[in-house]
Every structure is written in structure tokens, then in C-alpha cells.
Amino acid sequence: MLLSHQLQSLASDAASLSAGTAIRCATANHRWDDAVSDERASEYSVYVGDVTTHTDWKAEHKSYLGSFVHVPLDLPRSAETFMAVNSRAHLSEQLDNTYLLRLESLGFLLDHPLVAGISTTFWQRFFNSQKDLRKNTLSDSDEALRIEFMAQWNAQRTQARPLFATFLNDFGGDLAGLIKKDWPHLLRDRLGLTHWPSSSNQALPVALMCYTLDDVRQARSMATKKGAVASFTRPTVLDAEMSAAFIPAPLQPGGESYGYTLDLANHSTVPESFTPELLTFPIEYQPRHIKALGFISSSHALLEDEAIFEARNRHVRGLQKLSGCDRFGEVLA
């Protein structure tokens, strides 16, 4: 990733060492991410400007996301993630249609004064009868409830931000079988969602979403004035907030060079055990997309800085075992 001289200096391990483990890991990502085009990196460097501290850089990075990635839904352009400036990270539009999985928090809906009523009613109706969520036909009243809940949820999604997702096939390909497991914690850990549950130590209500690549392609084709040229892309360091839990994956040839999540529960460095990750063009959720409800109630294993530092190093060692990737990144001492 081609950064300005000032950012290159801040991103060096020597400069970030004194800033703490979390910042050190996050800035290392900027040194390793080869999927960011020179054009996008230059634009980013100009936007961030001549910051002199890691704290200021982190703040400017978040501001960049608000301007270029987490764009308002009514803005007449898409996130740069899906525009030509990010073409180096784009995935093939010809990927075979298959199912994607995404974990969504519902806590804010259950607490939101405008939608708490419909959200609570929906939760109480379907949490103990979750098979009904996966039925094509419900009673008129239940179908009306499901439709109204989804409409209110979509109305609260005011940003057209990219959606992090993975493949159902990488979780066995059997949705019914997955739901019988402790899927909230399984997905939280496999997808590297270190921020769940919240620091309040309260159980976090979550929903398992399942949609298809064709759903995404259709959403992008309907957004004709948004400037998007891709429906799918691998995540880069410029597509989310700075995080010690994100690690760029090597950019490999072809249109299927996915990201790989940091597994919060697995100590393996075997490449075959990595979970692929992609960003999809935002879709409007439909009632059929919500497949299960659950809670994340226990902490993951990487709460301490030392634990996540060691897990990152294991992950990098695994990435280096991929074909032709032995020089990717660096194991931090």
C-alpha cells in the first residue's frame, strides 16, 4: 500500500511500538495490504493529511470512512469499496451463485424508541418458534409482523455501507445443521468479531442473515446512478475502522482472492482452516433473509492485548503457508 511519507513513518513498527499493542497491530495492516490501489492510497493519504500522532491518524481514518465508505443511503454514489478506484480488490462478477452468511446485532433495534415496540413483538413471536422464520408461508398476521419488522429495520439502515459476509459452504453448507449448533458464538469467533458482546457484559441479541450472490448482483444493478462497478470485493484496511482483529490477506491472482478472518477460538495455522471473508454491495433485507435469532452471552478468548497479538502472529504464519506467500507480512516480535 503506497502511503505518504508521513503515514509510512507512523505505520512503521518502530514508530507504533510505543503506542500500544492495538495501534501497533492496526498500523501494521497498512504496511501489508497490497489490495489497495495506488490511486486509492494516494486519495486516502491526501484526506488524512499530515497527522503527527497515531491518535490523530485513527480519528482521520474514521472520518475518511464516513466520507468515502459509510456513505449515506441517499447519496448519489456508492462506497468507494465498489467503485473503479478500488478495482485491485474487486472479486469476479461471475462467481457462481451461492449462499452468504452474515451476523447482525439487533440490540439497537430493541432499544430504539421508534422501533422497540415492533422489534420486541417480533422477537417474542419468533425467538421460541424459529422454524417459522424459515417458512415460505405464514399466517396473515405473522407475515404482516415479519414484513413490518423488516421494513422498520431497513428504515433505520441509513448508511449504504459494505456488508461483511462469508460463505455458508465454509460452515458445512447445511443451514439447518448450522442452526442446531451454538451459531452465535461460532460465527462471532470464526468471523473475528472482537467487539461482541458489548462492554456492558449483557447478552447481545443477534440475527443470522442468509442471502445469495444473486441478491447482491441484483441490488447493484438497481443502483444504476451510484457509480459502482463491482458487487463483491475483498476487505481492505481502508474499508473499516482501524482494528487489531483485521489482518489483510495476500493478494493472489484471479478474481477469488478473499480476505481471511482472524479466528478468535482456533490456534491453527493451517491455510485450509481459514474462513474466507468478502464485502458485498449493500442490499435491502427481505423477510426471507433472516433465518435464526440468538444471543451472544459469553466473551471470546482474545480479550487481552497479549492474546490477540499472539493470535495475529499465528494467523500471519498461516497466511505465509499459502502458495507463493512466504514473504507476506511479518511476524511481530
Coordinates of C-alpha atoms in Angstrom, one line a residue:
M1 CA 0.0 0.0 0.0
L2 CA 1.5 3.3 -1.2
L3 CA 1.2 5.8 1.7
S4 CA 2.5 9.3 2.1
H5 CA 5.9 9.6 3.7
Q6 CA 4.3 10.9 6.9
L7 CA 1.9 7.9 7.1
Q8 CA 4.7 5.5 6.2
S9 CA 6.7 6.8 9.1
L10 CA 3.7 6.5 11.5
A11 CA 3.0 3.0 10.2
S12 CA 6.5 1.7 10.9
D13 CA 6.8 -0.8 13.7
A14 CA 9.4 1.4 15.4
A15 CA 7.0 4.4 15.5
S16 CA 4.0 2.4 16.6
L17 CA 5.8 0.3 19.2
S18 CA 5.3 2.8 22.0
A19 CA 1.6 3.5 21.0
G20 CA 0.4 0.1 22.4
T21 CA -0.3 -3.3 21.0
A22 CA -3.7 -2.4 19.5
I23 CA -2.3 0.5 17.5
R24 CA 0.9 -1.4 16.6
C25 CA -1.2 -4.2 15.1
A26 CA -3.6 -1.9 13.3
T27 CA -0.9 0.2 11.7
A28 CA 1.0 -3.0 10.6
N29 CA -2.1 -3.7 8.4
H30 CA -1.3 -0.5 6.4
R31 CA 2.2 -1.9 5.6
W32 CA 0.9 -5.2 4.4
D33 CA -2.3 -4.5 2.4
D34 CA -1.4 -5.0 -1.3
A35 CA -5.0 -4.9 -2.4
V36 CA -5.3 -1.1 -2.1
S37 CA -4.6 0.6 -5.5
D38 CA -2.1 3.4 -5.7
E39 CA -4.8 5.8 -6.7
R40 CA -7.0 5.0 -3.6
A41 CA -4.0 5.0 -1.3
S42 CA -3.0 8.5 -2.7
E43 CA -6.5 9.8 -2.2
Y44 CA -6.5 8.4 1.4
S45 CA -3.1 9.9 2.2
V46 CA -4.3 13.4 1.0
Y47 CA -7.5 13.1 3.0
V48 CA -5.7 12.1 6.2
G49 CA -3.1 14.8 5.7
D50 CA 0.0 15.4 7.8
V51 CA -1.1 13.8 11.0
T52 CA 1.7 13.5 13.6
T53 CA 0.2 11.1 16.1
H54 CA -1.5 7.7 15.9
T55 CA -4.5 9.1 17.8
D56 CA -4.9 11.8 15.1
W57 CA -4.4 9.2 12.3
K58 CA -7.1 7.0 13.8
A59 CA -9.5 9.9 14.0
E60 CA -8.9 10.9 10.4
H61 CA -9.2 7.3 9.3
K62 CA -12.7 7.2 10.9
S63 CA -13.6 10.5 9.2
Y64 CA -12.4 9.0 5.8
L65 CA -14.8 6.1 6.3
G66 CA -17.7 8.5 6.9
S67 CA -16.9 10.3 3.7
F68 CA -16.0 7.5 1.3
V69 CA -17.2 4.2 2.7
H70 CA -20.0 4.5 5.2
V71 CA -21.8 6.8 2.9
P72 CA -25.4 8.0 3.5
L73 CA -28.0 5.8 1.7
D74 CA -29.4 8.8 -0.2
L75 CA -26.1 9.9 -1.5
P76 CA -25.9 9.6 -5.3
R77 CA -22.8 7.4 -5.2
S78 CA -21.8 4.2 -3.6
A79 CA -19.0 3.4 -1.2
E80 CA -15.6 3.6 -2.9
T81 CA -15.2 0.0 -2.0
F82 CA -17.2 -0.9 -5.1
M83 CA -16.0 1.8 -7.4
A84 CA -13.3 1.7 -10.0
V85 CA -10.7 3.3 -7.7
N86 CA -10.8 0.0 -5.7
S87 CA -10.6 -2.3 -8.7
R88 CA -7.5 -4.0 -7.4
A89 CA -9.5 -5.6 -4.6
H90 CA -12.6 -6.5 -6.6
L91 CA -13.8 -10.0 -7.0
S92 CA -15.1 -11.7 -10.1
E93 CA -18.7 -10.8 -11.0
Q94 CA -19.1 -14.3 -12.4
L95 CA -18.8 -16.1 -9.1
D96 CA -21.3 -19.0 -9.0
N97 CA -24.5 -18.1 -7.1
T98 CA -24.4 -19.5 -3.6
Y99 CA -25.5 -18.6 -0.1
L100 CA -23.8 -16.0 2.1
L101 CA -23.9 -15.7 5.9
R102 CA -23.9 -12.5 7.9
L103 CA -24.3 -11.9 11.7
E104 CA -26.3 -8.8 12.6
S105 CA -26.8 -7.2 16.1
L106 CA -30.4 -6.4 16.9
G107 CA -29.7 -4.8 20.2
F108 CA -30.0 -1.3 18.9
L109 CA -33.4 -2.1 17.4
L110 CA -34.7 -3.5 20.7
D111 CA -33.6 -0.3 22.4
H112 CA -34.5 2.3 19.8
P113 CA -37.5 4.3 20.9
L114 CA -39.1 4.4 17.4
V115 CA -38.9 0.7 16.7
A116 CA -38.5 -1.0 20.0
G117 CA -42.2 -1.9 20.1
I118 CA -42.3 -3.8 16.7
S119 CA -38.8 -5.2 17.4
T120 CA -39.8 -6.7 20.8
T121 CA -43.1 -8.1 19.3
F122 CA -41.1 -9.7 16.5
W123 CA -38.6 -11.2 18.9
Q124 CA -41.2 -12.5 21.3
R125 CA -43.1 -14.1 18.5
F126 CA -40.2 -15.8 16.6
F127 CA -37.5 -16.5 19.2
N128 CA -39.2 -19.6 20.6
S129 CA -40.6 -20.6 17.2
Q130 CA -37.7 -20.1 14.9
K131 CA -38.7 -22.7 12.4
D132 CA -41.4 -20.2 11.4
L133 CA -38.7 -17.8 10.3
R134 CA -37.7 -20.2 7.6
K135 CA -41.2 -21.0 6.3
N136 CA -42.3 -19.6 3.0
T137 CA -45.9 -19.1 4.1
L138 CA -47.1 -17.9 7.5
S139 CA -50.5 -16.8 8.8
D140 CA -51.6 -13.3 7.6
S141 CA -50.8 -11.7 11.0
D142 CA -47.4 -13.4 11.3
E143 CA -46.4 -12.5 7.8
A144 CA -47.6 -8.9 8.4
L145 CA -45.4 -8.8 11.5
R146 CA -42.4 -10.1 9.7
I147 CA -42.8 -7.7 6.9
E148 CA -43.3 -4.7 9.1
F149 CA -40.3 -5.5 11.3
M150 CA -38.1 -5.8 8.3
A151 CA -39.4 -2.6 6.8
Q152 CA -38.7 -0.7 10.1
W153 CA -35.2 -2.3 10.3
N154 CA -34.4 -1.2 6.7
A155 CA -35.6 2.3 7.5
Q156 CA -33.0 2.5 10.3
R157 CA -30.2 1.5 8.0
T158 CA -29.3 5.0 6.8
Q159 CA -25.9 4.2 5.5
A160 CA -25.0 2.3 2.4
R161 CA -22.0 0.7 4.0
P162 CA -20.5 -2.5 2.6
L163 CA -21.6 -5.7 4.2
F164 CA -19.1 -8.2 5.6
A165 CA -20.1 -11.7 4.8
T166 CA -18.8 -15.3 4.4
F167 CA -20.0 -18.4 2.6
L168 CA -22.5 -20.9 4.0
N169 CA -20.4 -23.6 2.3
D170 CA -17.5 -22.8 4.7
F171 CA -19.8 -23.7 7.6
G172 CA -20.8 -27.1 6.2
G173 CA -23.3 -25.9 3.6
D174 CA -26.2 -27.0 5.7
L175 CA -28.2 -24.1 7.2
A176 CA -30.4 -26.4 9.2
G177 CA -27.4 -28.2 10.7
L178 CA -25.6 -24.9 11.5
I179 CA -28.7 -23.5 13.3
K180 CA -28.6 -26.6 15.6
K181 CA -25.2 -25.5 16.8
D182 CA -24.2 -22.6 19.0
W183 CA -24.1 -20.5 15.9
P184 CA -24.0 -17.0 17.6
H185 CA -20.7 -17.8 19.3
L186 CA -19.4 -19.9 16.4
L187 CA -19.8 -17.1 13.9
R188 CA -18.7 -14.4 16.3
D189 CA -15.4 -16.3 16.8
R190 CA -14.9 -17.5 13.2
L191 CA -15.5 -14.1 11.8
G192 CA -13.3 -12.3 14.3
L193 CA -15.9 -10.0 15.8
T194 CA -13.9 -9.0 18.8
H195 CA -16.3 -6.2 19.7
W196 CA -19.2 -8.6 20.5
P197 CA -20.6 -8.8 23.1
S198 CA -20.6 -5.2 24.3
S199 CA -18.5 -4.0 27.3
S200 CA -21.7 -3.8 29.3
N201 CA -21.5 -7.6 29.7
Q202 CA -25.1 -8.0 28.8
A203 CA -26.2 -10.7 26.3
L204 CA -26.3 -9.4 22.8
P205 CA -29.3 -10.3 20.7
V206 CA -28.2 -11.3 17.1
A207 CA -29.8 -12.5 13.9
L208 CA -28.4 -14.9 11.4
M209 CA -28.8 -13.5 7.9
C210 CA -28.6 -15.6 4.8
Y211 CA -28.7 -14.1 1.3
T212 CA -27.3 -15.0 -2.1
L213 CA -24.7 -13.6 -4.5
D214 CA -27.6 -13.1 -7.0
D215 CA -29.3 -10.9 -4.4
V216 CA -26.2 -8.7 -4.3
R217 CA -25.8 -8.6 -8.0
Q218 CA -29.5 -7.5 -8.3
A219 CA -29.0 -4.8 -5.7
R220 CA -26.1 -3.3 -7.5
S221 CA -27.8 -3.5 -10.9
M222 CA -30.7 -1.5 -9.5
A223 CA -28.4 1.2 -8.1
T224 CA -27.7 2.5 -11.6
K225 CA -26.6 6.0 -10.5
K226 CA -24.3 5.0 -7.7
G227 CA -21.2 4.6 -9.8
A228 CA -20.4 1.0 -8.5
V229 CA -18.6 -1.3 -10.9
A230 CA -18.4 -4.3 -8.6
S231 CA -20.8 -6.3 -6.4
F232 CA -18.2 -8.1 -4.4
T233 CA -14.7 -7.2 -3.1
R234 CA -12.2 -8.4 -0.6
P235 CA -11.9 -6.3 2.6
T236 CA -9.0 -3.9 2.7
V237 CA -7.6 -1.8 5.5
L238 CA -9.5 1.2 4.1
D239 CA -12.9 -0.4 4.4
A240 CA -13.4 -0.5 8.1
E241 CA -12.1 1.2 11.3
M242 CA -8.6 0.5 12.4
S243 CA -8.6 -2.8 14.2
A244 CA -6.1 -5.3 15.7
A245 CA -8.5 -8.0 14.7
F246 CA -8.3 -7.3 11.0
I247 CA -5.3 -8.7 9.0
P248 CA -5.0 -8.2 5.3
A249 CA -4.7 -11.4 3.2
P250 CA -2.2 -11.8 0.5
L251 CA -3.4 -10.6 -2.9
Q252 CA -3.4 -13.7 -5.1
P253 CA -4.1 -13.9 -8.8
G254 CA -7.6 -14.3 -10.1
G255 CA -11.0 -12.9 -9.1
E256 CA -11.4 -15.1 -6.0
S257 CA -8.8 -13.6 -3.7
Y258 CA -10.8 -13.3 -0.5
G259 CA -9.9 -11.9 2.9
Y260 CA -9.4 -14.4 5.8
T261 CA -10.8 -13.7 9.2
L262 CA -8.9 -14.0 12.5
D263 CA -10.5 -16.9 14.3
L264 CA -10.9 -15.9 17.9
A265 CA -11.1 -19.6 19.1
N266 CA -8.7 -21.5 16.8
H267 CA -5.0 -21.9 17.2
S268 CA -4.5 -23.5 13.8
T269 CA -2.1 -22.1 11.2
V270 CA -3.3 -24.4 8.5
P271 CA -4.5 -22.4 5.5
E272 CA -7.4 -24.8 4.8
S273 CA -8.9 -23.8 8.2
F274 CA -9.2 -20.1 7.3
T275 CA -12.6 -18.6 6.9
P276 CA -13.0 -16.5 3.7
E277 CA -14.4 -13.0 4.0
L278 CA -15.8 -10.7 1.4
L279 CA -17.7 -7.4 1.3
T280 CA -20.9 -7.3 -0.6
F281 CA -22.7 -4.3 -2.1
P282 CA -25.4 -3.4 0.4
I283 CA -28.8 -5.0 -0.1
E284 CA -32.2 -4.2 1.4
Y285 CA -33.0 -7.1 3.7
Q286 CA -36.1 -9.1 2.9
P287 CA -38.1 -11.2 5.5
R288 CA -36.7 -14.4 3.9
H289 CA -33.1 -13.3 4.7
I290 CA -33.4 -13.7 8.5
K291 CA -33.0 -17.3 9.4
A292 CA -32.4 -17.5 13.2
L293 CA -32.3 -15.5 16.4
G294 CA -29.9 -15.9 19.3
F295 CA -27.7 -14.3 21.9
I296 CA -24.0 -13.8 22.3
S297 CA -23.6 -14.1 26.0
S298 CA -20.0 -15.1 26.7
S299 CA -16.7 -13.4 25.9
H300 CA -14.2 -14.6 23.4
A301 CA -10.7 -15.8 24.2
L302 CA -8.8 -12.7 22.9
L303 CA -9.8 -10.0 25.4
E304 CA -6.2 -9.3 26.4
D305 CA -3.8 -7.4 24.1
E306 CA -1.2 -10.2 24.5
A307 CA -3.7 -12.9 23.4
I308 CA -4.7 -11.0 20.2
F309 CA -1.1 -10.2 19.5
E310 CA -0.2 -13.9 19.6
A311 CA -3.2 -14.9 17.6
R312 CA -2.3 -12.4 14.9
N313 CA 1.2 -13.8 14.6
R314 CA -0.3 -17.4 14.3
H315 CA -2.6 -16.1 11.6
V316 CA 0.2 -14.5 9.7
R317 CA 2.3 -17.7 9.9
G318 CA -0.7 -19.5 8.4
L319 CA -1.0 -16.9 5.6
Q320 CA 2.6 -17.3 4.8
K321 CA 2.0 -21.0 4.1
L322 CA -0.3 -20.1 1.2
S323 CA 1.2 -20.8 -2.2
G324 CA 3.7 -18.0 -3.1
C325 CA 3.0 -16.1 0.1
D326 CA 6.0 -17.0 2.2
R327 CA 7.1 -13.3 2.3
F328 CA 3.8 -11.8 3.1
G329 CA 3.6 -9.5 6.2
E330 CA 5.8 -10.1 9.2
V331 CA 5.6 -11.9 12.5
L332 CA 5.9 -9.2 15.1
A333 CA 8.3 -9.7 17.9

